Coordinates of N, CA, C and O in Angstrom, one line a residue:
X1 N -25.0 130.9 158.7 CA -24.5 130.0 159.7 C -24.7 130.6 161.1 O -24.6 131.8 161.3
X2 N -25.0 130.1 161.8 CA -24.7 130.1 163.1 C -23.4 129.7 164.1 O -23.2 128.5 164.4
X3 N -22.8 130.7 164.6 CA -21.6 130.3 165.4 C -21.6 130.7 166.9 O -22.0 131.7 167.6
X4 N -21.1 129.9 167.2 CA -21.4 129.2 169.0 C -19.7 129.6 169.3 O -18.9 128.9 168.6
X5 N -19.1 130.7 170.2 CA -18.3 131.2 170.8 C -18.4 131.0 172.1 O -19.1 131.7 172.9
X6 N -17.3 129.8 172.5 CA -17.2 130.2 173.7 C -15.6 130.3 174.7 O -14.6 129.7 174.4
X7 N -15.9 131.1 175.7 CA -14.3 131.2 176.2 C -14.5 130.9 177.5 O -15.7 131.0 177.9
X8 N -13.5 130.4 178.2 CA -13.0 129.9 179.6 C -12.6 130.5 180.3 O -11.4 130.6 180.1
X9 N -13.1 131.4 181.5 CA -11.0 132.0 182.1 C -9.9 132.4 181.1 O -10.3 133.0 180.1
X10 N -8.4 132.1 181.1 CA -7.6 132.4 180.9 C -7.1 131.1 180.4 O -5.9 131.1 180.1
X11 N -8.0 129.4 180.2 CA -7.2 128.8 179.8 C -6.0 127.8 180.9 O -5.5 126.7 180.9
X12 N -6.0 128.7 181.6 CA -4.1 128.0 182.5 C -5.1 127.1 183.5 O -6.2 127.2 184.0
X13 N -4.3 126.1 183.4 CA -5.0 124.7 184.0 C -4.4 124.5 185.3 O -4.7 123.6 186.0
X14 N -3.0 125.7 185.7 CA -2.5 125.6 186.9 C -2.8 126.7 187.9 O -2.1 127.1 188.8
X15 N -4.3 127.3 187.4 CA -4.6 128.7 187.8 C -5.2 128.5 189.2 O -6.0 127.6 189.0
X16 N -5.2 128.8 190.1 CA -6.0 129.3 191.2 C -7.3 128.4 191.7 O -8.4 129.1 191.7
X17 N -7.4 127.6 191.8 CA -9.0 126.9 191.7 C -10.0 128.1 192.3 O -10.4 128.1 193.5
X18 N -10.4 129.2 191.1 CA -11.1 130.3 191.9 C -12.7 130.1 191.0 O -13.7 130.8 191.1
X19 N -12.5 129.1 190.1 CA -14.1 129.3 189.3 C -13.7 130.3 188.2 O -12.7 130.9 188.0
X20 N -14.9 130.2 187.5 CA -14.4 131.7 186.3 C -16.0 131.5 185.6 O -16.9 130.9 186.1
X21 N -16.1 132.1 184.6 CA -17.2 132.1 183.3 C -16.9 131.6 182.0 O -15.7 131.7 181.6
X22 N -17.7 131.1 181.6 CA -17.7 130.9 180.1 C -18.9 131.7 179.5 O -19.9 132.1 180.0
X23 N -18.5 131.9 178.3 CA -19.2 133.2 177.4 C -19.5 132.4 176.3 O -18.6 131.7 175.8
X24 N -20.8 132.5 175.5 CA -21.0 131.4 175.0 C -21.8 132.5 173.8 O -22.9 132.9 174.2
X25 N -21.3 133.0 172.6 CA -22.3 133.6 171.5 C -23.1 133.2 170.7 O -22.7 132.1 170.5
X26 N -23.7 133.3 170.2 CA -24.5 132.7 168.7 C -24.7 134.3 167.9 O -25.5 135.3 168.2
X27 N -24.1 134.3 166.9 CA -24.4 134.7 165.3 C -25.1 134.3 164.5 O -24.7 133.2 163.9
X28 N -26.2 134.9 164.3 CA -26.9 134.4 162.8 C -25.8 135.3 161.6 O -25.9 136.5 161.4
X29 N -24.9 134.1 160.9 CA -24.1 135.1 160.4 C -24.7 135.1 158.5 O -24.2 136.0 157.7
X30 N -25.7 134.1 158.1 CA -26.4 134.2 157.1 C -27.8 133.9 157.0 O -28.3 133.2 156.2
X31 N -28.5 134.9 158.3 CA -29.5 134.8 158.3 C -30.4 135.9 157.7 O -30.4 137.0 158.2
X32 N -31.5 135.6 156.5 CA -31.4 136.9 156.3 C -33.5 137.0 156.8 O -34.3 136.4 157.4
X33 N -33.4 138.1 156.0 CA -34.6 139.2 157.2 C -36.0 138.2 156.1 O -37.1 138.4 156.7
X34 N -36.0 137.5 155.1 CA -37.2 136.8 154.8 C -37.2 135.6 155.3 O -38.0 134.8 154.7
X35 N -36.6 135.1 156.3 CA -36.4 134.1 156.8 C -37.6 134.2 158.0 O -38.5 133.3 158.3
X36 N -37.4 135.5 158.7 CA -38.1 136.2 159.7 C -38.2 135.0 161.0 O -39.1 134.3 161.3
X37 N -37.4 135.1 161.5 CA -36.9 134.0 162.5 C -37.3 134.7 163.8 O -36.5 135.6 164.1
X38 N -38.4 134.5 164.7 CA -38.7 135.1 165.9 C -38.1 134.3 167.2 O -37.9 134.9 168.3
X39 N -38.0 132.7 166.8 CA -37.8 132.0 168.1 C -36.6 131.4 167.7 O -36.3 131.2 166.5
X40 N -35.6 130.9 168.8 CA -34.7 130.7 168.9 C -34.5 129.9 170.1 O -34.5 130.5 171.2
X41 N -34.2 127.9 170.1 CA -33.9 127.7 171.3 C -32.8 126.8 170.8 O -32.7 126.3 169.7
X42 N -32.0 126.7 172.0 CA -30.5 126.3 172.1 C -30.7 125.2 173.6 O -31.0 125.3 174.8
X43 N -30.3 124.1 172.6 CA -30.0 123.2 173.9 C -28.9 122.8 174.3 O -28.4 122.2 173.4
X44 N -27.7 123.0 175.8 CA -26.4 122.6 175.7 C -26.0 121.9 176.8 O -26.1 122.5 177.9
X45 N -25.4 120.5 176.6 CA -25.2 119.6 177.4 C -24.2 120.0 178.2 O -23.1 119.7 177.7
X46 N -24.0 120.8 179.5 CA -22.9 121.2 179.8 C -21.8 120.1 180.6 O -22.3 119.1 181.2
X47 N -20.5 120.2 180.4 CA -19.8 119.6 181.4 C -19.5 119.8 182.1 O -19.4 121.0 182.2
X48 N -19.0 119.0 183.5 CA -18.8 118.7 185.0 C -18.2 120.0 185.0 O -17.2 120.3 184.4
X49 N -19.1 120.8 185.9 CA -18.4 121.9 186.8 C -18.8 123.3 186.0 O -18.2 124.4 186.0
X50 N -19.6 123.1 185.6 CA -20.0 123.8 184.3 C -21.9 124.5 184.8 O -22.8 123.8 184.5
X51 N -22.0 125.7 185.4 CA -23.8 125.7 185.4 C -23.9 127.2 185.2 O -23.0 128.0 185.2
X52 N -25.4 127.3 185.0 CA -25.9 128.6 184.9 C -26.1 129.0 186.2 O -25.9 128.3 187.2
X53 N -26.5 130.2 186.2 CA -26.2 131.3 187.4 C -27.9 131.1 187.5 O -28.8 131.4 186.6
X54 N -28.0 130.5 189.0 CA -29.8 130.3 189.6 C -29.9 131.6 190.7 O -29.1 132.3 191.3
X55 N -31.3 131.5 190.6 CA -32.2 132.1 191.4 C -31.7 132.2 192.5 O -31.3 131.0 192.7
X56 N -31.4 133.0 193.6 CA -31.2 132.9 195.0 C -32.2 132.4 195.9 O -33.3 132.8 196.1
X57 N -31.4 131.2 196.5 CA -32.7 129.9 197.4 C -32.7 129.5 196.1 O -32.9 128.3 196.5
X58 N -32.6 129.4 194.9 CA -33.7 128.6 193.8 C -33.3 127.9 192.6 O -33.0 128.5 191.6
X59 N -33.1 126.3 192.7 CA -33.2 125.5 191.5 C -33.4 126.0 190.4 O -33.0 125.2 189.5
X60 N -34.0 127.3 189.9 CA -34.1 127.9 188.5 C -33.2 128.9 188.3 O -32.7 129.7 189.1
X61 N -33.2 128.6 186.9 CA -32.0 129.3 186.4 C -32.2 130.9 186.3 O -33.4 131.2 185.9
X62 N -31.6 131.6 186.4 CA -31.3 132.9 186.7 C -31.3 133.7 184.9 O -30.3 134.2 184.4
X63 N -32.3 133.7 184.5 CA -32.5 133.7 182.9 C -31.9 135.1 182.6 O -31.4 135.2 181.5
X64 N -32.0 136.2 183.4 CA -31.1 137.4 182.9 C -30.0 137.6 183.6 O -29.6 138.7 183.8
X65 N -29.5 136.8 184.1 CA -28.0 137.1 184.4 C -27.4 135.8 183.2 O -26.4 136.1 182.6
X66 N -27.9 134.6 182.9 CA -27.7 133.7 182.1 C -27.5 134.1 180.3 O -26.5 134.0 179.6
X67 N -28.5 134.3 180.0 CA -28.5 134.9 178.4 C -28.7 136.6 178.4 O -29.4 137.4 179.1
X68 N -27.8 136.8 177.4 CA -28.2 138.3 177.1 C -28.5 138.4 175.6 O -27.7 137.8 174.8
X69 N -29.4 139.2 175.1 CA -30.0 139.4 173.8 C -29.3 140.9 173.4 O -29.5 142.0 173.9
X70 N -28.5 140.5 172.2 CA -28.2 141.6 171.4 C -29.2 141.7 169.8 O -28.8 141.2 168.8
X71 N -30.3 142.3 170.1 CA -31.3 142.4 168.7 C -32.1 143.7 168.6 O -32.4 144.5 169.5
X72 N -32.2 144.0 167.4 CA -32.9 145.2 166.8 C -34.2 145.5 167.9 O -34.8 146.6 168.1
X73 N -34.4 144.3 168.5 CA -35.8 144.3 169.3 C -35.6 145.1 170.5 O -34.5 144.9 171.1
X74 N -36.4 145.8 171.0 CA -36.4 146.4 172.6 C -36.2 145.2 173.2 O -37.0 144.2 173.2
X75 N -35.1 145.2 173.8 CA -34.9 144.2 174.9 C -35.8 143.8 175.8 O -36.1 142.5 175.7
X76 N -36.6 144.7 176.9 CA -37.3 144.4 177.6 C -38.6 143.8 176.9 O -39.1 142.9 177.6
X77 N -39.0 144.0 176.0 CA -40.1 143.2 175.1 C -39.4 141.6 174.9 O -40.3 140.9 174.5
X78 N -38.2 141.0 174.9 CA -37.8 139.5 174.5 C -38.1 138.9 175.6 O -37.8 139.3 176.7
X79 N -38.7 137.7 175.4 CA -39.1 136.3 176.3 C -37.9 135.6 176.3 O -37.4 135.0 175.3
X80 N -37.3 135.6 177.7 CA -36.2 134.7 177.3 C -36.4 133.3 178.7 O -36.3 133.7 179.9
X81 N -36.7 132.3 178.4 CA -36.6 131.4 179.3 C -35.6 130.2 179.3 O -35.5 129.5 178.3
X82 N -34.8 130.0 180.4 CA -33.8 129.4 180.6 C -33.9 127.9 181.6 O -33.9 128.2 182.8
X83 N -33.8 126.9 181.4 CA -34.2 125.3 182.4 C -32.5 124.8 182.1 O -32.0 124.6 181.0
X84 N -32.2 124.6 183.4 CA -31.3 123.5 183.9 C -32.2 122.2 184.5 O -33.0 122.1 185.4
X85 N -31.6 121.3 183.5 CA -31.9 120.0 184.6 C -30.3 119.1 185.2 O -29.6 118.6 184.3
X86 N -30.0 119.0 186.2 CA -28.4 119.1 187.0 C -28.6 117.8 186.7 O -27.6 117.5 186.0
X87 N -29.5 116.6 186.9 CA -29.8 115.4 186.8 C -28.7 114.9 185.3 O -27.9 114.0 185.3
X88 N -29.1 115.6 184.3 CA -28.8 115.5 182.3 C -27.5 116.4 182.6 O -26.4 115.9 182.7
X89 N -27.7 118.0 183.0 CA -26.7 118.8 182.8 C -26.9 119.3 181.2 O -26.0 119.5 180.3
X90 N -28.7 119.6 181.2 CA -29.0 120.0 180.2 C -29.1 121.6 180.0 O -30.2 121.9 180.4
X91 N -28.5 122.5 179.7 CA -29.2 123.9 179.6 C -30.3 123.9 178.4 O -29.9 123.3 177.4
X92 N -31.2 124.4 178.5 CA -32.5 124.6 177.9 C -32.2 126.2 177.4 O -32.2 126.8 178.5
X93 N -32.1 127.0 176.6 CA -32.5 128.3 176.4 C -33.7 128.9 175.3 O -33.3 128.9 174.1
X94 N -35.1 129.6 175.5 CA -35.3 129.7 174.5 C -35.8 131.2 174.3 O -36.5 131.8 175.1
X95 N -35.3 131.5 173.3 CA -35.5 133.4 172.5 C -36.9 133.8 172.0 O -37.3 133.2 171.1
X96 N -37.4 134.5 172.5 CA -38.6 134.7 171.4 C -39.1 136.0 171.1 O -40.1 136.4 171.9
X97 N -38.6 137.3 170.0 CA -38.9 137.9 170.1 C -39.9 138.5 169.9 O -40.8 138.0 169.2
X98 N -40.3 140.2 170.4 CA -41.8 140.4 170.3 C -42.6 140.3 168.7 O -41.9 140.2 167.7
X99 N -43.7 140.3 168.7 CA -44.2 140.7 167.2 C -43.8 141.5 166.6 O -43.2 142.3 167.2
X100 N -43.8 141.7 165.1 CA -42.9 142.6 164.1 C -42.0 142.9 164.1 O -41.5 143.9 163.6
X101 N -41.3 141.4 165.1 CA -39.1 141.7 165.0 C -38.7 140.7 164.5 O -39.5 139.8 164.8
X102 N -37.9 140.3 164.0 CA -37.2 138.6 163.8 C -35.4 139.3 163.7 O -34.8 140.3 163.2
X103 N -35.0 138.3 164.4 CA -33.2 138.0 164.7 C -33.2 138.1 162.6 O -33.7 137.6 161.6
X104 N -32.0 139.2 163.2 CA -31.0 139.5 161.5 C -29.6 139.2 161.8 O -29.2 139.0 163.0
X105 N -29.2 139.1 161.1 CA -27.5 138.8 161.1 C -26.4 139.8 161.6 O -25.2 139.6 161.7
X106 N -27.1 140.9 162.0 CA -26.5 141.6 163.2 C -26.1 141.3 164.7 O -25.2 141.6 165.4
X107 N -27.5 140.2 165.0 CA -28.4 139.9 166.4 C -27.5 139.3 166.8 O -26.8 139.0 165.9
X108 N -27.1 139.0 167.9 CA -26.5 138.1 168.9 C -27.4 137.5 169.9 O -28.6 137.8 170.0
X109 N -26.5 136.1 170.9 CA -27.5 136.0 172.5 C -26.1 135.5 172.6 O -25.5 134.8 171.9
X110 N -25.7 136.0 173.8 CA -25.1 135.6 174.7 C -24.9 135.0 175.8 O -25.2 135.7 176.8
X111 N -24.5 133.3 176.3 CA -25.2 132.8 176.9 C -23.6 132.6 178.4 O -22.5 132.1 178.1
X112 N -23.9 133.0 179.2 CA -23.0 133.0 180.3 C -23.1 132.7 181.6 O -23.8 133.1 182.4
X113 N -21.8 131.3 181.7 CA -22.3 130.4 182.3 C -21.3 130.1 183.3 O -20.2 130.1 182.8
X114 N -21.3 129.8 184.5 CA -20.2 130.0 185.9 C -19.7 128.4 185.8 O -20.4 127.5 185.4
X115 N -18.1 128.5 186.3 CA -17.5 127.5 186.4 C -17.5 127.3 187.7 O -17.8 128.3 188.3
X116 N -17.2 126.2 188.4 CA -17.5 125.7 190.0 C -15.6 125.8 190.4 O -14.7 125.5 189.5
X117 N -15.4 126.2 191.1 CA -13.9 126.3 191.8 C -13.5 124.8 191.5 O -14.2 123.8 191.5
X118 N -12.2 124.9 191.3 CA -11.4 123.4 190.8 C -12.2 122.9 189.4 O -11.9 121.8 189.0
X119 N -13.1 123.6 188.7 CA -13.5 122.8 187.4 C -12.5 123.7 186.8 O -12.1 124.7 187.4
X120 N -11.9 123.0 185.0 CA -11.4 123.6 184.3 C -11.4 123.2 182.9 O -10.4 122.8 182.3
X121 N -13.0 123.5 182.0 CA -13.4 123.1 180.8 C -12.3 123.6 180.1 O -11.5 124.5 180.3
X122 N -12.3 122.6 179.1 CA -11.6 122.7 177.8 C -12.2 122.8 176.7 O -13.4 122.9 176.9
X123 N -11.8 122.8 175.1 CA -12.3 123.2 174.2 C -13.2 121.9 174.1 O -14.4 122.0 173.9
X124 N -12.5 120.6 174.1 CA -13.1 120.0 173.7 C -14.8 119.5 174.5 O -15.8 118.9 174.0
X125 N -14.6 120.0 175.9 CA -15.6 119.8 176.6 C -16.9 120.3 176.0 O -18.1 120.1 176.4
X126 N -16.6 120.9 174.9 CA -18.2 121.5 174.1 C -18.0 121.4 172.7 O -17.9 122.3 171.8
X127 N -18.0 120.3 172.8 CA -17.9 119.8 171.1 C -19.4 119.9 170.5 O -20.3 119.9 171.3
X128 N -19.7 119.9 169.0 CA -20.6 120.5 168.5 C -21.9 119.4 168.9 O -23.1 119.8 169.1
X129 N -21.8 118.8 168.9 CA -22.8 116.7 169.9 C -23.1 117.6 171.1 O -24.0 117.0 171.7
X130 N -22.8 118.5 171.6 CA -23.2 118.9 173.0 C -23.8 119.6 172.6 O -24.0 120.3 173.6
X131 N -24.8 120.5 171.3 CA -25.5 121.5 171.1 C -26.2 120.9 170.2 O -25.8 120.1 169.3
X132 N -28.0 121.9 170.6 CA -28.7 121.0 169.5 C -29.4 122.6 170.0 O -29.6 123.2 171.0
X133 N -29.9 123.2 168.1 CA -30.3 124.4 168.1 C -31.5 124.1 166.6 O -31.3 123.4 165.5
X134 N -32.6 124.8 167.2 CA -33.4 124.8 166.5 C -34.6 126.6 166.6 O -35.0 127.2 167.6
X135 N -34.7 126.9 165.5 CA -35.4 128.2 165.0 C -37.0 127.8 164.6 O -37.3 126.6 164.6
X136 N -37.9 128.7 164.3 CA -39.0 129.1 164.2 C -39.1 130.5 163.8 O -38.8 131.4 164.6
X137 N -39.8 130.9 162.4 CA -40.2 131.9 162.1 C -41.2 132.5 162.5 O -41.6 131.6 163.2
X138 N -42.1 133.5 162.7 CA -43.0 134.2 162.8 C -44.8 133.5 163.0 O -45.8 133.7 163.6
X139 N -44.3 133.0 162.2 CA -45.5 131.7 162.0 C -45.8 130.2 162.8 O -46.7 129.5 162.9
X140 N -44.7 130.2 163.2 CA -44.7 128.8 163.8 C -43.7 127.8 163.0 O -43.4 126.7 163.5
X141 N -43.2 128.2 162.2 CA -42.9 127.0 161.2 C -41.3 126.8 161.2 O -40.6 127.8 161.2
X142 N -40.7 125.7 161.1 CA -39.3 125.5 161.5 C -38.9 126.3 160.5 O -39.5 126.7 159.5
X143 N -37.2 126.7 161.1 CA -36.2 127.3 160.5 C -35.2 126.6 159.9 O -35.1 126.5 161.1
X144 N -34.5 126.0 159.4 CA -33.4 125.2 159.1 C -32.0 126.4 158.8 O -31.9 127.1 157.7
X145 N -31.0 126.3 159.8 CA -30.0 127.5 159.3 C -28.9 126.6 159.2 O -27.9 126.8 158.5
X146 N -29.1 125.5 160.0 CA -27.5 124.7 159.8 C -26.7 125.4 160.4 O -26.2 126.3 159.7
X147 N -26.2 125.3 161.8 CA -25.7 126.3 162.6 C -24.1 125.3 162.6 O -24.0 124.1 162.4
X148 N -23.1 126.1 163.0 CA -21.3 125.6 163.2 C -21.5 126.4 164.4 O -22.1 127.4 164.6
X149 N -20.4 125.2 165.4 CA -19.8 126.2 166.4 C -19.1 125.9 166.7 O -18.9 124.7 166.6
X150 N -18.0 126.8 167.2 CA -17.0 127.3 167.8 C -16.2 127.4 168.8 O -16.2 128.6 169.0
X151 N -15.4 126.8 169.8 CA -15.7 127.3 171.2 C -14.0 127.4 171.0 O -13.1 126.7 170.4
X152 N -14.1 129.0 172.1 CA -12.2 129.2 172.2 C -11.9 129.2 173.5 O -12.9 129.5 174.1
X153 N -11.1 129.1 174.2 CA -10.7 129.1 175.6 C -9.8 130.7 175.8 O -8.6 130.9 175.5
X154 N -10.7 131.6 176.4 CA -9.9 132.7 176.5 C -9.3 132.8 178.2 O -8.5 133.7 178.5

């Protein structure tokens, strides 16, 4: 399975209109190593008030302050590319790690995403219809993991 974690602030809906993050995980939690899964993309419809952290001056998304990769792989070797379209309020994320690594059930990505002052997502604001995730092995060839997710308001 794959599980999608994510947290809000602190939750209090009478807080401060100061903005906050959401933290957004994925576990491959029965993914195993003949599966050999190199690519990984995650599509997430975010809600109002809801964006990734862009480029300074720049419409594009800010891909290493946005996802972070927890994998057996040298970090600096993972392709990670990230598209907001603000129009949809689509996040695009996709993983690809280098040759002779594939995501194990250790791996994480961490996908972390800024709230706008006066927004205040709830759980239900990322219901599992707001995510569409699809893998690729080594080869090119789809993955099918059948991913669950999760989201908590911390």
């Amino acid at each position: 399975c794959i599980a999608l974690l994510s947290g809000c602030g602190n939750g209090n809906v009478n807080a401060t209109a100061g903005g906050g993050t959401v933290k957004s995980t994925i576990k491959a939690s029965s993914l195993t190593a003949s599966q050999n899964v190199a690519v990984i993309q995650l599509t997430i419809t975010l809600p109002v008030g809801v964006t990734p952290s862009l480029l300074s001056g720049s419409t594009e998304v800010d891909s290493a302050a946005t996802v972070k990769v927890n994998s057996s792989a040298p970090s600096e070797n993972n392709l990670v590319i990230a598209t907001f379209h603000a129009a949809t309020a689509l996040l695009t994320i996709a993983v690809t790690l280098p040759e002779g690594f594939s995501f194990t059930e250790q791996d994480q990505i961490t996908i972390q995403l800024n709230i706008e002052p006066g927004s205040y997502p709830k759980e239900s604001d990322f219901p599992k219809e707001a995510f569409s995730f699809l893998a690729w092995d080594a080869g090119g060839e789809p993955v099918n993991l059948n991913p669950t997710y999760t989201t908590t308001i911390e």
